[in-house]
PDB file of C-alpha atoms in Angstrom:
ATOM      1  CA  UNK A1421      13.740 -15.447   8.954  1.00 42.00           C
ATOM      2  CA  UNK A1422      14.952 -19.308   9.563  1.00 46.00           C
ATOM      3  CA  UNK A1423      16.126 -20.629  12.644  1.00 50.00           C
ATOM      4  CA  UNK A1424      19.818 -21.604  11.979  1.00 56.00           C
ATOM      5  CA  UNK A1425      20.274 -25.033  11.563  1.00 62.00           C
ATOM      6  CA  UNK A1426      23.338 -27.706  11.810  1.00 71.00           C
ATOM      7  CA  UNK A1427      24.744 -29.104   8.826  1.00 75.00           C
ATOM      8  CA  UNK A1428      23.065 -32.250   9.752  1.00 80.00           C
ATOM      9  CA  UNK A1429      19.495 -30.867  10.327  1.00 84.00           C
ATOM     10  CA  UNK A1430      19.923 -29.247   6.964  1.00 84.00           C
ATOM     11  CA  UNK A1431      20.646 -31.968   5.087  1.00 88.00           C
ATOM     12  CA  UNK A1432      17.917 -34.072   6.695  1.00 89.00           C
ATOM     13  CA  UNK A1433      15.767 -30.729   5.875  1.00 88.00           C
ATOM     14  CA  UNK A1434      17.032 -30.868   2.375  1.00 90.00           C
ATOM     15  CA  UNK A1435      16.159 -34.669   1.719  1.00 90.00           C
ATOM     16  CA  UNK A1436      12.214 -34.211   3.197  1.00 91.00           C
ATOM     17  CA  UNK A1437      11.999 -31.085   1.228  1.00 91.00           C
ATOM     18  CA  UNK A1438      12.674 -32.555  -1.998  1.00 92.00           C
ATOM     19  CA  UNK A1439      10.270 -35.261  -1.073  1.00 93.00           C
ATOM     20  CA  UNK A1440       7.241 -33.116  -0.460  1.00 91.00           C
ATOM     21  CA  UNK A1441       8.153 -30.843  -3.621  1.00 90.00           C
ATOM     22  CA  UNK A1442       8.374 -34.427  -5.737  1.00 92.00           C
ATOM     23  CA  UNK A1443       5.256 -35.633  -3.899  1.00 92.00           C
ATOM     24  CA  UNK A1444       2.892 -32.372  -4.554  1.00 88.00           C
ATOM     25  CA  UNK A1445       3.832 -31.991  -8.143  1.00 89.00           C
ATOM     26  CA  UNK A1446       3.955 -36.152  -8.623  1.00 92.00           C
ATOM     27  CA  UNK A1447       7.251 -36.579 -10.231  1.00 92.00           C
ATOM     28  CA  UNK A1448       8.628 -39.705  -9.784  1.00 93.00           C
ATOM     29  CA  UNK A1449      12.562 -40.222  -9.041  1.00 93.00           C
ATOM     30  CA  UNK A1450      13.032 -41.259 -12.686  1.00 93.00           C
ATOM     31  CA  UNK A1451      11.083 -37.833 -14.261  1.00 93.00           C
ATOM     32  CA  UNK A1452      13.167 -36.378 -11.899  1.00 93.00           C
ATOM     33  CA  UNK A1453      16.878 -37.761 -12.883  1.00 93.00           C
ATOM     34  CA  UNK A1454      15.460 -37.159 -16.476  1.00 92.00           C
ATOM     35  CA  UNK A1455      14.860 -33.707 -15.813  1.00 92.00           C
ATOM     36  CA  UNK A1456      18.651 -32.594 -14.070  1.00 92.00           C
ATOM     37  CA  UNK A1457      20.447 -34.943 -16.028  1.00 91.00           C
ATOM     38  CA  UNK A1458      21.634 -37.569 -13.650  1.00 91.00           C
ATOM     39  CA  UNK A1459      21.323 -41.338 -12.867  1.00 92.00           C
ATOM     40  CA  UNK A1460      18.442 -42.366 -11.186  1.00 92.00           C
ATOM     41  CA  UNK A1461      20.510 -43.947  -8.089  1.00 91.00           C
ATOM     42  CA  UNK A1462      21.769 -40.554  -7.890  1.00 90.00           C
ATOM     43  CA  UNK A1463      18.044 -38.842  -6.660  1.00 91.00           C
ATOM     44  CA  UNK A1464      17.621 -41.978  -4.808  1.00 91.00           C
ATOM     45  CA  UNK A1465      20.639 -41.148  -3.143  1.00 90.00           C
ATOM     46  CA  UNK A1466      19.808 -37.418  -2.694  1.00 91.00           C
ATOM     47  CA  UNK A1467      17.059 -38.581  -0.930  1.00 91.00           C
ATOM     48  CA  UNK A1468      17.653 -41.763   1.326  1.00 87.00           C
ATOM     49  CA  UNK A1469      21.449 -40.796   1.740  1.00 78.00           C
ATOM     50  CA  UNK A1470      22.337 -40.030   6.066  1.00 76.00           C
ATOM     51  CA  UNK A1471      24.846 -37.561   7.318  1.00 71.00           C
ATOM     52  CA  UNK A1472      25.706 -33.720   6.724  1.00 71.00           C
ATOM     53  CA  UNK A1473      26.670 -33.719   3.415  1.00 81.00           C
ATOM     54  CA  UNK A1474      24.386 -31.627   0.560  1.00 86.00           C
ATOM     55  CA  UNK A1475      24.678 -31.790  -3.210  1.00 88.00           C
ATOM     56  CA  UNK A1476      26.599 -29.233  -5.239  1.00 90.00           C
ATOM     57  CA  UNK A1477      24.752 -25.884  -6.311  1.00 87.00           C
ATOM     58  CA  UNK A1478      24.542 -27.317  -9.677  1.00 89.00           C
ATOM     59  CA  UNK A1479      22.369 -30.160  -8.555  1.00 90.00           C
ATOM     60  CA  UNK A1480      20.084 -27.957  -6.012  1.00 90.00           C
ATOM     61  CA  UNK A1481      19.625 -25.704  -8.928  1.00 89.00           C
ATOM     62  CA  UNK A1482      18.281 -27.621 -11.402  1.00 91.00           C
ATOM     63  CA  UNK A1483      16.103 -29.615  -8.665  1.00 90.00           C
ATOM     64  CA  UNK A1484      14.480 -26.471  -7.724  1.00 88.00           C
ATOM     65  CA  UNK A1485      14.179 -25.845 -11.319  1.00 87.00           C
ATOM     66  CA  UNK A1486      12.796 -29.188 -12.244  1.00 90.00           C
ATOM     67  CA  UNK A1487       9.784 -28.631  -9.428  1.00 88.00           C
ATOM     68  CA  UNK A1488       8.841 -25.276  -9.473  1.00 84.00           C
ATOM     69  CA  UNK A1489      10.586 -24.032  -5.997  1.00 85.00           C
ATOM     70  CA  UNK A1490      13.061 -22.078  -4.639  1.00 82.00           C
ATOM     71  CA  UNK A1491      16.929 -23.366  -3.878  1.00 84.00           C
ATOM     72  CA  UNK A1492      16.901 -21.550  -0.564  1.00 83.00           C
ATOM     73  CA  UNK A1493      13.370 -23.151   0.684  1.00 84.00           C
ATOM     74  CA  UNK A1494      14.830 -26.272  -0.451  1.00 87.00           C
ATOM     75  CA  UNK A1495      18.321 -25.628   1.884  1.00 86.00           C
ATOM     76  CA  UNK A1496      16.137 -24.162   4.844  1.00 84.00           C
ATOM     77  CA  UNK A1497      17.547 -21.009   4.031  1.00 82.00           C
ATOM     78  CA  UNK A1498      13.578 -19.682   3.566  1.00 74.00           C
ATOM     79  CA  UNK A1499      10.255 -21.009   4.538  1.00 74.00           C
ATOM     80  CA  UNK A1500       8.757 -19.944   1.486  1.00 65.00           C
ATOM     81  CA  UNK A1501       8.880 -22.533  -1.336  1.00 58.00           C
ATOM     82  CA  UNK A1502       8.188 -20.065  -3.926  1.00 58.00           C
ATOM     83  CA  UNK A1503      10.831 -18.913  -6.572  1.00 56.00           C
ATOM     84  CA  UNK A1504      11.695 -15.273  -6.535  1.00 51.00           C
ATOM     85  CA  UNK A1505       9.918 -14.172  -9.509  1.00 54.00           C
ATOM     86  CA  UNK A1506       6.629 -16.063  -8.093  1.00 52.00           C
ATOM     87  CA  UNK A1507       6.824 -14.658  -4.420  1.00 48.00           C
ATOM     88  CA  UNK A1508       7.877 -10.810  -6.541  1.00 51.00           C
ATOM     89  CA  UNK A1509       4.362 -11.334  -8.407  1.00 53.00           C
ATOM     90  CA  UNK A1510       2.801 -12.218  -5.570  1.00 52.00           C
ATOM     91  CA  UNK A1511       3.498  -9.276  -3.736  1.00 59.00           C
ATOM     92  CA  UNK A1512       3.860  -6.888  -6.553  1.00 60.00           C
ATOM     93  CA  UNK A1513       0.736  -5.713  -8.642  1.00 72.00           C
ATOM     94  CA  UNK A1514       0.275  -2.727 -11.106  1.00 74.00           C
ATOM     95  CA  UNK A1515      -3.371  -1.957 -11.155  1.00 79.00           C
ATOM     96  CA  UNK A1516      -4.666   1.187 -14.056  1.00 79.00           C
ATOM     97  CA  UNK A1517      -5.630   4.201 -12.174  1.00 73.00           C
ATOM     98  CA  UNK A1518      -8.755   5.636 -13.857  1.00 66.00           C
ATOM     99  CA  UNK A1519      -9.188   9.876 -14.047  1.00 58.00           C
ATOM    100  CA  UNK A1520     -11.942   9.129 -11.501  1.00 59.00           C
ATOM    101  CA  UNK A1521     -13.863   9.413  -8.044  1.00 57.00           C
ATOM    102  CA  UNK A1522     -12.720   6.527  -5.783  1.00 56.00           C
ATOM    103  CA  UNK A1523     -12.424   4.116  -8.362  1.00 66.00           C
ATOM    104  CA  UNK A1524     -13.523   0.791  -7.719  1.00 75.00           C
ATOM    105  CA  UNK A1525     -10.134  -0.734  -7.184  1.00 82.00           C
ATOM    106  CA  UNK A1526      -9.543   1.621  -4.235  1.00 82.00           C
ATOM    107  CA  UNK A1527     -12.846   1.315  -2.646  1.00 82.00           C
ATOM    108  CA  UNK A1528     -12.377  -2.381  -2.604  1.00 86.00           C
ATOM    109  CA  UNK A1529      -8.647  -2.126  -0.774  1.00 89.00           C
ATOM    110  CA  UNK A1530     -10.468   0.397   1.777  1.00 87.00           C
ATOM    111  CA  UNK A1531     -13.535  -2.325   2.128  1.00 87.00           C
ATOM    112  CA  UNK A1532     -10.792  -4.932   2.599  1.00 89.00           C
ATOM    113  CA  UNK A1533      -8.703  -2.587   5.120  1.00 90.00           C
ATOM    114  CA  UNK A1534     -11.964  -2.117   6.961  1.00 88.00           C
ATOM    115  CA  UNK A1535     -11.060  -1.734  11.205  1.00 89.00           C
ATOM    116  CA  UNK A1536      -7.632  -1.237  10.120  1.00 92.00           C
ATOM    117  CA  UNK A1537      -5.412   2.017  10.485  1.00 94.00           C
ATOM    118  CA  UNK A1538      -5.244   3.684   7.059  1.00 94.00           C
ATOM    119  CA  UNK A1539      -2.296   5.680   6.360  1.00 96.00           C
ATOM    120  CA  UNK A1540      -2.634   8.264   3.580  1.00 96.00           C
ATOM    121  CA  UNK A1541      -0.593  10.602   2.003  1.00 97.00           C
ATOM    122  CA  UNK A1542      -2.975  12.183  -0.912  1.00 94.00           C
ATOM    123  CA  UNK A1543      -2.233  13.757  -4.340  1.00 93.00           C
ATOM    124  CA  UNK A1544      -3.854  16.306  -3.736  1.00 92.00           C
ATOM    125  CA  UNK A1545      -6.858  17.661  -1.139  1.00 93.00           C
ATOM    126  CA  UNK A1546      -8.072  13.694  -0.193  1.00 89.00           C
ATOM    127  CA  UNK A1547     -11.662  12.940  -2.319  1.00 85.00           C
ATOM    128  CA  UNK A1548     -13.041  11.679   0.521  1.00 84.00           C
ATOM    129  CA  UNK A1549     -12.941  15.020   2.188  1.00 89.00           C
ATOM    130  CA  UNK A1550     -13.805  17.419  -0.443  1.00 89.00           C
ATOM    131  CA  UNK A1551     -17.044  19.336  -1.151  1.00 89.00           C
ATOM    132  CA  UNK A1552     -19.445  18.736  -3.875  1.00 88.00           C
ATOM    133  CA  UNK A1553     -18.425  21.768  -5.327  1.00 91.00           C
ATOM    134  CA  UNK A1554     -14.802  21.286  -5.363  1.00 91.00           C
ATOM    135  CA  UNK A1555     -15.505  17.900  -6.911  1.00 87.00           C
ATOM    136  CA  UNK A1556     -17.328  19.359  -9.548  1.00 86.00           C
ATOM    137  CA  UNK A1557     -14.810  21.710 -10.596  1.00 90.00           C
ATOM    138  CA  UNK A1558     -11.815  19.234 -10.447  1.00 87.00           C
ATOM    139  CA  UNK A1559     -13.501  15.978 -11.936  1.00 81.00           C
ATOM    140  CA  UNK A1560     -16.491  17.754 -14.257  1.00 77.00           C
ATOM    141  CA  UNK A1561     -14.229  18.255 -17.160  1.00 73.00           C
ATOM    142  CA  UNK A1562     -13.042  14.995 -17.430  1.00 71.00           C
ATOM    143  CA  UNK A1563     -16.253  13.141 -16.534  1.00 68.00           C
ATOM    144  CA  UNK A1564     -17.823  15.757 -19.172  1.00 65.00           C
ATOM    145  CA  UNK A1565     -22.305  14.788 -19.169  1.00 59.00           C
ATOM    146  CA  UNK A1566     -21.357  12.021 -16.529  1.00 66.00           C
ATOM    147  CA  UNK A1567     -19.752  14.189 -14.232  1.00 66.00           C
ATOM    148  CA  UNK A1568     -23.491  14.660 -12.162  1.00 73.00           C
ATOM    149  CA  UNK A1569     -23.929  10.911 -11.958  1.00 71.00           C
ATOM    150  CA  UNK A1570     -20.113   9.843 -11.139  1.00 67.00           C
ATOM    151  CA  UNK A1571     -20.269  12.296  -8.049  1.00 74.00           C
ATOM    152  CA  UNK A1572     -23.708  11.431  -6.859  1.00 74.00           C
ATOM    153  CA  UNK A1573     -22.149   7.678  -7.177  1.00 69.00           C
ATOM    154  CA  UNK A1574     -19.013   8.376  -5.230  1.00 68.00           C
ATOM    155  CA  UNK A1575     -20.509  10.170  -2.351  1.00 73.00           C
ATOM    156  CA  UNK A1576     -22.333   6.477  -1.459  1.00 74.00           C
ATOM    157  CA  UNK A1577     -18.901   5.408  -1.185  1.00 71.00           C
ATOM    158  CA  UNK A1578     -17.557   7.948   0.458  1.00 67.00           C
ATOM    159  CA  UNK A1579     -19.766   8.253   2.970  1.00 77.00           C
ATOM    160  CA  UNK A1580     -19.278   3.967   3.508  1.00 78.00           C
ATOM    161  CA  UNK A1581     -15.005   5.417   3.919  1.00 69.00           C
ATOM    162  CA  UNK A1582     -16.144   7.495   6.479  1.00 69.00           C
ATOM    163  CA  UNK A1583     -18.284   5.385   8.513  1.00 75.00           C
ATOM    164  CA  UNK A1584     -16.173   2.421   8.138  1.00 74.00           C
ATOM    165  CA  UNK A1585     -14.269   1.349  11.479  1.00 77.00           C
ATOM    166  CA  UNK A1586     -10.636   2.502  10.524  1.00 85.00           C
ATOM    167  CA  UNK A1587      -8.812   5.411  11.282  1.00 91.00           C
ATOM    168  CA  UNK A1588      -7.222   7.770   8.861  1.00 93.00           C
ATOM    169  CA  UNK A1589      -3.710   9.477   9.471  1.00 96.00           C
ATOM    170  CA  UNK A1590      -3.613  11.963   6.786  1.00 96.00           C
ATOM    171  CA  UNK A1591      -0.045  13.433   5.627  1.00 98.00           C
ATOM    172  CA  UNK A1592      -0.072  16.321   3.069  1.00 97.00           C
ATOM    173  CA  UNK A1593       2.714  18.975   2.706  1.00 97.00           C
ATOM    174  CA  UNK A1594       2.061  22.456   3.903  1.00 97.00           C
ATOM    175  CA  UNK A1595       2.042  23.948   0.471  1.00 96.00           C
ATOM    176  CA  UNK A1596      -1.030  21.602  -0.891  1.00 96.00           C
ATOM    177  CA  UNK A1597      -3.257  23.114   1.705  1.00 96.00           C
ATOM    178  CA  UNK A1598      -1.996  26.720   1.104  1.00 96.00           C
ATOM    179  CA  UNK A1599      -1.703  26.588  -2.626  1.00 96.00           C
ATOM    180  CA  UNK A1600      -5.716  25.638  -2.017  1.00 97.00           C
ATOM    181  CA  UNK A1601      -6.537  28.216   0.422  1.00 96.00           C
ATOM    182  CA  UNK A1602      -4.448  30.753  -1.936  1.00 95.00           C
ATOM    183  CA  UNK A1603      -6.271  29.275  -5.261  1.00 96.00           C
ATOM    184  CA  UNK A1604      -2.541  29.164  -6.905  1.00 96.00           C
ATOM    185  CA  UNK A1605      -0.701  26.147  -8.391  1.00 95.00           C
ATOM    186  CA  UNK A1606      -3.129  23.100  -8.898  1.00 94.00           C
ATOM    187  CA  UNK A1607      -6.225  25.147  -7.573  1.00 96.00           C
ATOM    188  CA  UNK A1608      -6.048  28.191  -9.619  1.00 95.00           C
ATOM    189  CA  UNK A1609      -8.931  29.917 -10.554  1.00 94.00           C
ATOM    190  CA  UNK A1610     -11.349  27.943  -8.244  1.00 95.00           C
ATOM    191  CA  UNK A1611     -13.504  30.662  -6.739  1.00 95.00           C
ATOM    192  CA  UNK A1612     -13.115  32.183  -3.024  1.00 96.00           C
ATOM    193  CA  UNK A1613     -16.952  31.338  -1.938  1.00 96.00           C
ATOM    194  CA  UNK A1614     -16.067  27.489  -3.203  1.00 96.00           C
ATOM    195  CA  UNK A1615     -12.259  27.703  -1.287  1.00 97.00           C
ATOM    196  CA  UNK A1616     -14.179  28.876   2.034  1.00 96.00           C
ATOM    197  CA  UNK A1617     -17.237  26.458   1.981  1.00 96.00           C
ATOM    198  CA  UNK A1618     -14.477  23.811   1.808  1.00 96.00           C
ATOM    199  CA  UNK A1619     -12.432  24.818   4.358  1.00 97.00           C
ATOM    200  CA  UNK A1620     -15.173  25.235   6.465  1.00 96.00           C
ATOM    201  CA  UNK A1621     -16.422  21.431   5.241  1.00 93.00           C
ATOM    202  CA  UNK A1622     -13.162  20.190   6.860  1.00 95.00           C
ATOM    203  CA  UNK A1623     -13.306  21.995   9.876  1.00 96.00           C
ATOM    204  CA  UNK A1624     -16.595  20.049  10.419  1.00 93.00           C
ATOM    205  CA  UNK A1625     -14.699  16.746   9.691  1.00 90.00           C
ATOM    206  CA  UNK A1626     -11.616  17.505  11.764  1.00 91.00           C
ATOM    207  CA  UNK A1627     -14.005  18.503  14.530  1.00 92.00           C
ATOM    208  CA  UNK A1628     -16.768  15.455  14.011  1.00 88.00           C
ATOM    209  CA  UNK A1629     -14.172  12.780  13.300  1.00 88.00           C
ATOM    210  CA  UNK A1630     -10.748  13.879  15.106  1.00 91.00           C
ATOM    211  CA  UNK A1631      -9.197  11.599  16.662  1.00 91.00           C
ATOM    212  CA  UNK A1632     -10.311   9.357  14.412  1.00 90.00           C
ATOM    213  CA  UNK A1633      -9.488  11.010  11.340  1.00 92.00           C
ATOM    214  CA  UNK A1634      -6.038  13.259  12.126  1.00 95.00           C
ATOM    215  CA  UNK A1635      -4.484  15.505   9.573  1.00 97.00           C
ATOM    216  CA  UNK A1636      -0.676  16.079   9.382  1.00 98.00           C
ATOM    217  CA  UNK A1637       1.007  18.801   7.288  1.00 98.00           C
ATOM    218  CA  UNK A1638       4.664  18.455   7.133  1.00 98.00           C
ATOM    219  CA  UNK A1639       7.389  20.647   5.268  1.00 97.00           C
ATOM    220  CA  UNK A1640       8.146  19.574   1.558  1.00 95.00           C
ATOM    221  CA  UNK A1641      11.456  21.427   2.005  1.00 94.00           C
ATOM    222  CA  UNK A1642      12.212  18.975   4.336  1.00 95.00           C
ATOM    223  CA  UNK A1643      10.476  15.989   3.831  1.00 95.00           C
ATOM    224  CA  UNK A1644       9.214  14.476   0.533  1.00 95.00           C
ATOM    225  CA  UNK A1645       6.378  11.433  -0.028  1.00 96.00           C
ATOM    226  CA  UNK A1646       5.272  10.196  -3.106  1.00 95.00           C
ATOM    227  CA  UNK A1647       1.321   9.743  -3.067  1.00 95.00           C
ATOM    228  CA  UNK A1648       0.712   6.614  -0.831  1.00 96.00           C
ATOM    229  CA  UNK A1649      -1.974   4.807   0.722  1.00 95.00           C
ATOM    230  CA  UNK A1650      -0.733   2.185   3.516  1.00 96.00           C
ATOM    231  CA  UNK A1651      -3.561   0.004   4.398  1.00 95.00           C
ATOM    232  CA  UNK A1652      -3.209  -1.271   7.873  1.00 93.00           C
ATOM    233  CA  UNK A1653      -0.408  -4.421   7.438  1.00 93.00           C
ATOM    234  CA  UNK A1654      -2.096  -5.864   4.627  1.00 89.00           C
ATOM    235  CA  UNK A1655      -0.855  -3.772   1.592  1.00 92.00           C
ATOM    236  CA  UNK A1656       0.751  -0.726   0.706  1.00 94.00           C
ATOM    237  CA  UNK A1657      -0.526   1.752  -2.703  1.00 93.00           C
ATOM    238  CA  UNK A1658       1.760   4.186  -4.657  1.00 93.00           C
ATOM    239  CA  UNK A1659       0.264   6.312  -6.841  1.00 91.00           C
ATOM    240  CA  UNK A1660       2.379   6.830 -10.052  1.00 88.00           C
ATOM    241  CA  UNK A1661      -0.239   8.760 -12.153  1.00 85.00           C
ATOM    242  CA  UNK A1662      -1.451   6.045 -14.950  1.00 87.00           C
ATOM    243  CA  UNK A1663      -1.367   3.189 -12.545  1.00 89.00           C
ATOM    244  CA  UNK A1664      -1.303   2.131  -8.923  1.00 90.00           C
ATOM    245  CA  UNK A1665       1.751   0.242  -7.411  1.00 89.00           C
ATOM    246  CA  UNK A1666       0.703  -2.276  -4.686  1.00 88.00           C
ATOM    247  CA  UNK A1667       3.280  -4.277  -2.147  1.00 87.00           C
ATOM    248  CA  UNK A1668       1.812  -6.887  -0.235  1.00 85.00           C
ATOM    249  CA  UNK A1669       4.344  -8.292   1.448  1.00 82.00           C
ATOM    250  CA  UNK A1670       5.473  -7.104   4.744  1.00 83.00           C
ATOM    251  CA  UNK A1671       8.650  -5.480   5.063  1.00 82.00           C
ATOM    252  CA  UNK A1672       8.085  -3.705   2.199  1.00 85.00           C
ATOM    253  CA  UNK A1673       4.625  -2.328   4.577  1.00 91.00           C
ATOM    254  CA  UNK A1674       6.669  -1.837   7.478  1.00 92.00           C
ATOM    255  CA  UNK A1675       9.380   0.671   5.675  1.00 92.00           C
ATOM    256  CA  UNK A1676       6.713   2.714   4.465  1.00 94.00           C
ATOM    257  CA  UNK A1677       4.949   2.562   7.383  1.00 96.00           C
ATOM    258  CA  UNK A1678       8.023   3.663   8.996  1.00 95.00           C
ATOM    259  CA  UNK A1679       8.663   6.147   6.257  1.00 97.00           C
ATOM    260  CA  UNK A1680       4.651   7.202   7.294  1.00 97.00           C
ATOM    261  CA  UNK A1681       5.116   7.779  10.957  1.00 97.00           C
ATOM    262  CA  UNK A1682       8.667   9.954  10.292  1.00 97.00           C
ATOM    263  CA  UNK A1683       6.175  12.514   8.054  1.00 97.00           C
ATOM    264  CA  UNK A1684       3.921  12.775  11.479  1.00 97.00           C
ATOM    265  CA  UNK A1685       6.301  12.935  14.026  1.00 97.00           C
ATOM    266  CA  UNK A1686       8.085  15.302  12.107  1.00 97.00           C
ATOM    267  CA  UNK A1687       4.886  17.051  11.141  1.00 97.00           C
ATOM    268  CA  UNK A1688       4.828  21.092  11.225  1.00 97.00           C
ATOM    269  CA  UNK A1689       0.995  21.647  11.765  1.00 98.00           C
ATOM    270  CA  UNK A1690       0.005  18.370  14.276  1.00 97.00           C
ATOM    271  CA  UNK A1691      -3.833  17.489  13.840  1.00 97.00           C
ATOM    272  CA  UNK A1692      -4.623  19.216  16.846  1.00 96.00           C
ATOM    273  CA  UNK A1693      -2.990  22.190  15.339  1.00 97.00           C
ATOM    274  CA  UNK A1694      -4.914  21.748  12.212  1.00 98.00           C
ATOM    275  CA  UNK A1695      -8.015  23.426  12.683  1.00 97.00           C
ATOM    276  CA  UNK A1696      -6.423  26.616  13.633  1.00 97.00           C
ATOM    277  CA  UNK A1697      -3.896  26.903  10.462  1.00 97.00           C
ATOM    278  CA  UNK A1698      -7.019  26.338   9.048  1.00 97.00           C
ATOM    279  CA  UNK A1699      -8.858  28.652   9.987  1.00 96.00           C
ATOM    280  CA  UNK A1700      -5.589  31.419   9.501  1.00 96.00           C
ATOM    281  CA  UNK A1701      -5.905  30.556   6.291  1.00 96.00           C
ATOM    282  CA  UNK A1702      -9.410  30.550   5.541  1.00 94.00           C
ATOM    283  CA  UNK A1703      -9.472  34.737   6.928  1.00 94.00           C
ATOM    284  CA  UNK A1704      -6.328  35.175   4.435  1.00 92.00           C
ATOM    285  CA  UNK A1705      -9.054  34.620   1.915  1.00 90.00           C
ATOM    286  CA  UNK A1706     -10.352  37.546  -0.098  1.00 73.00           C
ATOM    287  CA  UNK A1707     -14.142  37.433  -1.439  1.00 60.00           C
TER     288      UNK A1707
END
């Protein structure tokens, strides 16, 4: 936001705006009239001239243009000098999302969102919490000989997630932790020894890490997220399968943090409820 300004203070605005964007990229007034297509005494003018009066759109266009910033920075109407498509890049990134354990690009956004509040609403059961075994199963037939090596590898860095000085609000719809417990959907034919060791595994965390780590299960019926990983205020992570779509800047963070919050205050199973609809569903399971 700008603070509203007089016609006047604009246009005085205007004039040591254009100055500083000439000055940085050291374009003289003639390179300038050459480059919008006007008379020299004309940018002279646009620059030494008094009173409340601005040029057309025409001429604040191609000015902006010419010098690589935006029309509104250069009326006060933003404090960002950037053009659109520059401050969209900047705050916009598609990153590949690897078939693998915490990939590298995601452990570096969790090193960077280190003391921060991390705000997570998994694909699935969250890596970070799962068992050995259930890793195995889900990742060993795409990791194929390496699959040994890749987890060993990721539990280093899972274990650094764990310890690191943030806390984790997890939001997952009911039916992701049933359709585990139940081995149907995603989880079918995973074994009911593995299912119970891994409920049992996050009992332990819930109980070792609550309230630093708090789990949320909301109603899907009611409520829908796309996977998303919200990373304190300094970036927010879909997850769209092939890639990962990151938003830097921050009102795009505070909507889905918004968004976020609305999943745990609306939350069916609260994470102090969680380790009892846990454990319902871990004596539903049949061995």
């Amino acid at each position: 936001m700008t603070d509203k300004l007089d016609k006047r203070d604009r246009a005085a605005q205007f004039r040591q705006r254009l100055a500083r964007a000439m000055d940085e990229r050291d374009i003289s007034q003639s390179a300038l009239a050459r480059n919008i297509g006007v008379d020299r005494s004309t940018v002279s003018q646009l620059l030494t001239g008094e009173g409340a009066r601005l040029p057309n759109a025409h001429v604040v266009g191609s000015c902006a243009t010419a010098l690589g910033v935006s029309a509104d920075w250069l009326l006060s109407l933003s404090n960002r000098p950037e053009s659109a498509a520059e401050l969209l890049a900047l705050s916009l990134s598609m990153t590949k999302a690897p078939r693998a354990l915490v990939d590298e690009r995601i452990f570096e956004w969790h090193k960077e969102a280190a003391g921060y509040k991390v705000r997570y609403v998994p694909a699935t059961l969250p890596d970070m919490l799962k068992t050995r075994a259930v890793l195995e199963w889900e990742y060993a037939p795409h990791l194929g000989r390496t699959a040994d090596q890749a987890i060993g590898a990721s539990e280093d860095r899972l274990t650094w997630m764990r310890s690191a000085q943030s806390d984790y609000e997890i939001a997952m719809p009911l039916y992701e932790i049933d359709s585990f417990a139940r081995a149907t959907g995603y989880y079918e034919g995973l074994c009911p020894k593995i299912r119970m060791d891994q409920i049992d595994h996050l009992l332990e965390l819930s109980d070792q890490l609550y309230p630093r780590m708090r789990i949320y299960l909301f109603d899907a019926k009611r409520l829908y997220s796309a996977p998303v990983t919200i990373f304190g205020p300094l970036l927010c992570v879909f997850y769209a399968g092939s890639h990962y779509m990151a938003f830097r800047d921050r009102d795009r963070i505070e909507v889905f943090s918004r968004h976020f919050d609305t999943l745990v205050r609306e939350a069916d199973v609260t994470a102090r409820d969680f380790p009892e609809h846990l454990r319902q569903l871990r004596s539903a399971i049949s061995t």
